[in-house]
Amino acid sequence: MATTASAATTAHPELNRWVPRLAIAAAALHFAVAFTVADWRGIVGNGFVNTVGDAAVPDNDVRMATLWFFMAGMGFLAFGTFARWAVKMTGRMPAQIGGYLLAAGVPMTIIQPVSGGVLLTAIGVLALRAARHDPAAKPGA
């Protein structure tokens, strides 16, 4: 049953708007990197199929980074659009969004401190904060 929640169902309405925006912006950043740093000419020129992961290819590291930046962008896009939909339908940010982002961001930040892990962690913390529901503002109460 999909119903739009009332405006007073959450304690953090601004974060409910900003978390999806930040996730979608992170997706756009990942797509931009994937399409500007990439060796697409080499990937397409080699037939596109099975052109990433071959250690014999001189620029394989760049191709691998391209693939994973693109895939990470898809993940951010999925998180952002799902979070926006969930907030629109329920008035609340799902805590799972924050949990998943933290589950990916914290280890990444520990393993590689100068990375996107910090961004993942920050958006995850904001999502968890947005998910904190004000019990006094239950829908239908």
PDB file of C-alpha atoms in Angstrom:
ATOM      1  CA  MET A   1       0.000   0.000   0.000  1.00  0.00           C
ATOM      2  CA  ALA A   2       1.753   3.134  -1.208  1.00  0.00           C
ATOM      3  CA  THR A   3       0.638   6.359   0.397  1.00  0.00           C
ATOM      4  CA  THR A   4       2.342   9.679   0.621  1.00  0.00           C
ATOM      5  CA  ALA A   5       3.222  10.594   4.192  1.00  0.00           C
ATOM      6  CA  SER A   6       2.284  13.870   5.826  1.00  0.00           C
ATOM      7  CA  ALA A   7       4.865  16.615   6.137  1.00  0.00           C
ATOM      8  CA  ALA A   8       5.252  16.171   9.915  1.00  0.00           C
ATOM      9  CA  THR A   9       6.335  12.522   9.970  1.00  0.00           C
ATOM     10  CA  THR A  10      10.029  13.038  10.496  1.00  0.00           C
ATOM     11  CA  ALA A  11      12.379  14.928  12.765  1.00  0.00           C
ATOM     12  CA  HIS A  12      14.828  15.766   9.937  1.00  0.00           C
ATOM     13  CA  PRO A  13      12.925  16.927   6.834  1.00  0.00           C
ATOM     14  CA  GLU A  14      15.928  18.768   5.383  1.00  0.00           C
ATOM     15  CA  LEU A  15      18.146  15.677   5.623  1.00  0.00           C
ATOM     16  CA  ASN A  16      15.400  13.668   3.922  1.00  0.00           C
ATOM     17  CA  ARG A  17      15.846  15.958   0.931  1.00  0.00           C
ATOM     18  CA  TRP A  18      19.634  16.223   1.065  1.00  0.00           C
ATOM     19  CA  VAL A  19      20.659  12.591   1.512  1.00  0.00           C
ATOM     20  CA  PRO A  20      19.176  11.500  -1.849  1.00  0.00           C
ATOM     21  CA  ARG A  21      20.634  14.593  -3.525  1.00  0.00           C
ATOM     22  CA  LEU A  22      24.098  13.874  -2.111  1.00  0.00           C
ATOM     23  CA  ALA A  23      23.943  10.227  -3.184  1.00  0.00           C
ATOM     24  CA  ILE A  24      22.870  11.212  -6.703  1.00  0.00           C
ATOM     25  CA  ALA A  25      25.608  13.886  -6.809  1.00  0.00           C
ATOM     26  CA  ALA A  26      28.147  11.223  -5.774  1.00  0.00           C
ATOM     27  CA  ALA A  27      26.827   9.080  -8.634  1.00  0.00           C
ATOM     28  CA  ALA A  28      27.301  11.943 -11.081  1.00  0.00           C
ATOM     29  CA  LEU A  29      30.847  12.472  -9.796  1.00  0.00           C
ATOM     30  CA  HIS A  30      31.638   8.770 -10.280  1.00  0.00           C
ATOM     31  CA  PHE A  31      30.180   8.787 -13.793  1.00  0.00           C
ATOM     32  CA  ALA A  32      32.201  11.903 -14.660  1.00  0.00           C
ATOM     33  CA  VAL A  33      35.421  10.249 -13.493  1.00  0.00           C
ATOM     34  CA  ALA A  34      34.559   7.012 -15.277  1.00  0.00           C
ATOM     35  CA  PHE A  35      33.962   8.799 -18.558  1.00  0.00           C
ATOM     36  CA  THR A  36      36.834  11.294 -18.423  1.00  0.00           C
ATOM     37  CA  VAL A  37      39.730   9.237 -17.015  1.00  0.00           C
ATOM     38  CA  ALA A  38      38.845   6.102 -18.920  1.00  0.00           C
ATOM     39  CA  ASP A  39      40.499   4.466 -21.875  1.00  0.00           C
ATOM     40  CA  TRP A  40      37.194   3.996 -23.695  1.00  0.00           C
ATOM     41  CA  ARG A  41      38.919   4.108 -27.061  1.00  0.00           C
ATOM     42  CA  GLY A  42      41.018   1.089 -26.057  1.00  0.00           C
ATOM     43  CA  ILE A  43      38.071  -0.745 -24.486  1.00  0.00           C
ATOM     44  CA  VAL A  44      35.831  -0.246 -27.523  1.00  0.00           C
ATOM     45  CA  GLY A  45      38.729  -0.751 -29.948  1.00  0.00           C
ATOM     46  CA  ASN A  46      39.443  -4.145 -28.402  1.00  0.00           C
ATOM     47  CA  GLY A  47      35.852  -5.218 -28.924  1.00  0.00           C
ATOM     48  CA  PHE A  48      34.370  -4.118 -25.557  1.00  0.00           C
ATOM     49  CA  VAL A  49      33.768  -7.727 -24.450  1.00  0.00           C
ATOM     50  CA  ASN A  50      36.323  -9.085 -21.978  1.00  0.00           C
ATOM     51  CA  THR A  51      38.575  -6.027 -22.306  1.00  0.00           C
ATOM     52  CA  VAL A  52      38.948  -5.381 -18.566  1.00  0.00           C
ATOM     53  CA  GLY A  53      40.910  -7.600 -16.209  1.00  0.00           C
ATOM     54  CA  ASP A  54      43.608  -8.848 -18.563  1.00  0.00           C
ATOM     55  CA  ALA A  55      46.953  -8.163 -16.888  1.00  0.00           C
ATOM     56  CA  ALA A  56      48.635  -8.359 -20.306  1.00  0.00           C
ATOM     57  CA  VAL A  57      46.870  -5.152 -21.404  1.00  0.00           C
ATOM     58  CA  PRO A  58      49.182  -2.198 -20.625  1.00  0.00           C
ATOM     59  CA  ASP A  59      46.436   0.097 -19.292  1.00  0.00           C
ATOM     60  CA  ASN A  60      44.467  -2.585 -17.442  1.00  0.00           C
ATOM     61  CA  ASP A  61      44.650  -0.657 -14.135  1.00  0.00           C
ATOM     62  CA  VAL A  62      42.967   2.367 -15.740  1.00  0.00           C
ATOM     63  CA  ARG A  63      40.341   0.130 -17.303  1.00  0.00           C
ATOM     64  CA  MET A  64      39.658  -1.546 -13.946  1.00  0.00           C
ATOM     65  CA  ALA A  65      39.311   1.833 -12.233  1.00  0.00           C
ATOM     66  CA  THR A  66      36.946   2.953 -14.983  1.00  0.00           C
ATOM     67  CA  LEU A  67      34.754  -0.107 -14.551  1.00  0.00           C
ATOM     68  CA  TRP A  68      34.573   0.223 -10.758  1.00  0.00           C
ATOM     69  CA  PHE A  69      33.972   3.979 -10.800  1.00  0.00           C
ATOM     70  CA  PHE A  70      31.085   3.360 -13.174  1.00  0.00           C
ATOM     71  CA  MET A  71      29.691   0.516 -11.009  1.00  0.00           C
ATOM     72  CA  ALA A  72      30.032   2.607  -7.836  1.00  0.00           C
ATOM     73  CA  GLY A  73      28.138   5.379  -9.611  1.00  0.00           C
ATOM     74  CA  MET A  74      25.325   2.962 -10.383  1.00  0.00           C
ATOM     75  CA  GLY A  75      25.207   1.977  -6.698  1.00  0.00           C
ATOM     76  CA  PHE A  76      25.060   5.601  -5.562  1.00  0.00           C
ATOM     77  CA  LEU A  77      22.342   6.301  -8.108  1.00  0.00           C
ATOM     78  CA  ALA A  78      20.322   3.340  -6.831  1.00  0.00           C
ATOM     79  CA  PHE A  79      20.710   4.440  -3.198  1.00  0.00           C
ATOM     80  CA  GLY A  80      19.791   8.030  -4.012  1.00  0.00           C
ATOM     81  CA  THR A  81      16.736   7.294  -6.120  1.00  0.00           C
ATOM     82  CA  PHE A  82      15.485   4.610  -3.709  1.00  0.00           C
ATOM     83  CA  ALA A  83      15.952   6.952  -0.737  1.00  0.00           C
ATOM     84  CA  ARG A  84      14.067   9.725  -2.551  1.00  0.00           C
ATOM     85  CA  TRP A  85      11.233   7.329  -3.401  1.00  0.00           C
ATOM     86  CA  ALA A  86      11.061   5.934   0.158  1.00  0.00           C
ATOM     87  CA  VAL A  87      10.908   9.412   1.691  1.00  0.00           C
ATOM     88  CA  LYS A  88       8.184  10.416  -0.750  1.00  0.00           C
ATOM     89  CA  MET A  89       6.132   7.301   0.008  1.00  0.00           C
ATOM     90  CA  THR A  90       6.651   7.022   3.775  1.00  0.00           C
ATOM     91  CA  GLY A  91       7.977  10.379   4.939  1.00  0.00           C
ATOM     92  CA  ARG A  92      11.033   8.622   6.407  1.00  0.00           C
ATOM     93  CA  MET A  93      14.552   7.812   5.338  1.00  0.00           C
ATOM     94  CA  PRO A  94      15.118   4.049   5.577  1.00  0.00           C
ATOM     95  CA  ALA A  95      17.838   3.364   8.158  1.00  0.00           C
ATOM     96  CA  GLN A  96      19.154   0.624   5.848  1.00  0.00           C
ATOM     97  CA  ILE A  97      20.393   3.295   3.449  1.00  0.00           C
ATOM     98  CA  GLY A  98      22.669   4.701   6.136  1.00  0.00           C
ATOM     99  CA  GLY A  99      23.680   1.253   7.325  1.00  0.00           C
ATOM    100  CA  TYR A 100      24.715   0.062   3.883  1.00  0.00           C
ATOM    101  CA  LEU A 101      26.617   3.263   3.138  1.00  0.00           C
ATOM    102  CA  LEU A 102      28.467   2.975   6.447  1.00  0.00           C
ATOM    103  CA  ALA A 103      29.149  -0.738   5.868  1.00  0.00           C
ATOM    104  CA  ALA A 104      30.917   0.216   2.639  1.00  0.00           C
ATOM    105  CA  GLY A 105      32.382   3.566   3.687  1.00  0.00           C
ATOM    106  CA  VAL A 106      33.981   2.773   7.042  1.00  0.00           C
ATOM    107  CA  PRO A 107      36.169  -0.130   5.856  1.00  0.00           C
ATOM    108  CA  MET A 108      37.056   1.782   2.708  1.00  0.00           C
ATOM    109  CA  THR A 109      38.111   4.802   4.779  1.00  0.00           C
ATOM    110  CA  ILE A 110      40.247   2.608   7.053  1.00  0.00           C
ATOM    111  CA  ILE A 111      41.891   0.751   4.160  1.00  0.00           C
ATOM    112  CA  GLN A 112      42.354   3.824   1.950  1.00  0.00           C
ATOM    113  CA  PRO A 113      41.857   7.038   3.964  1.00  0.00           C
ATOM    114  CA  VAL A 114      42.234   9.356   0.960  1.00  0.00           C
ATOM    115  CA  SER A 115      39.325   7.955  -1.016  1.00  0.00           C
ATOM    116  CA  GLY A 116      35.606   8.166  -1.573  1.00  0.00           C
ATOM    117  CA  GLY A 117      35.108   6.197   1.637  1.00  0.00           C
ATOM    118  CA  VAL A 118      34.916   9.459   3.547  1.00  0.00           C
ATOM    119  CA  LEU A 119      32.067  10.585   1.283  1.00  0.00           C
ATOM    120  CA  LEU A 120      30.259   7.261   1.727  1.00  0.00           C
ATOM    121  CA  THR A 121      30.654   7.480   5.497  1.00  0.00           C
ATOM    122  CA  ALA A 122      29.438  11.076   5.662  1.00  0.00           C
ATOM    123  CA  ILE A 123      26.331  10.382   3.575  1.00  0.00           C
ATOM    124  CA  GLY A 124      25.702   7.227   5.645  1.00  0.00           C
ATOM    125  CA  VAL A 125      25.824   9.196   8.908  1.00  0.00           C
ATOM    126  CA  LEU A 126      23.448  11.802   7.467  1.00  0.00           C
ATOM    127  CA  ALA A 127      21.086   9.048   6.289  1.00  0.00           C
ATOM    128  CA  LEU A 128      21.033   7.461   9.754  1.00  0.00           C
ATOM    129  CA  ARG A 129      20.385  10.833  11.318  1.00  0.00           C
ATOM    130  CA  ALA A 130      17.543  11.428   8.861  1.00  0.00           C
ATOM    131  CA  ALA A 131      16.140   7.992   9.688  1.00  0.00           C
ATOM    132  CA  ARG A 132      15.731   8.901  13.344  1.00  0.00           C
ATOM    133  CA  HIS A 133      11.972   9.098  13.589  1.00  0.00           C
ATOM    134  CA  ASP A 134      10.169  11.417  15.971  1.00  0.00           C
ATOM    135  CA  PRO A 135       7.783   9.103  17.887  1.00  0.00           C
ATOM    136  CA  ALA A 136       5.460  12.029  18.572  1.00  0.00           C
ATOM    137  CA  ALA A 137       4.905  12.490  14.828  1.00  0.00           C
ATOM    138  CA  LYS A 138       3.594   9.012  13.935  1.00  0.00           C
ATOM    139  CA  PRO A 139       1.414   8.975  10.805  1.00  0.00           C
ATOM    140  CA  GLY A 140      -2.262   8.701  11.629  1.00  0.00           C
ATOM    141  CA  ALA A 141      -1.782   9.756  15.260  1.00  0.00           C
TER     142      ALA A 141
END
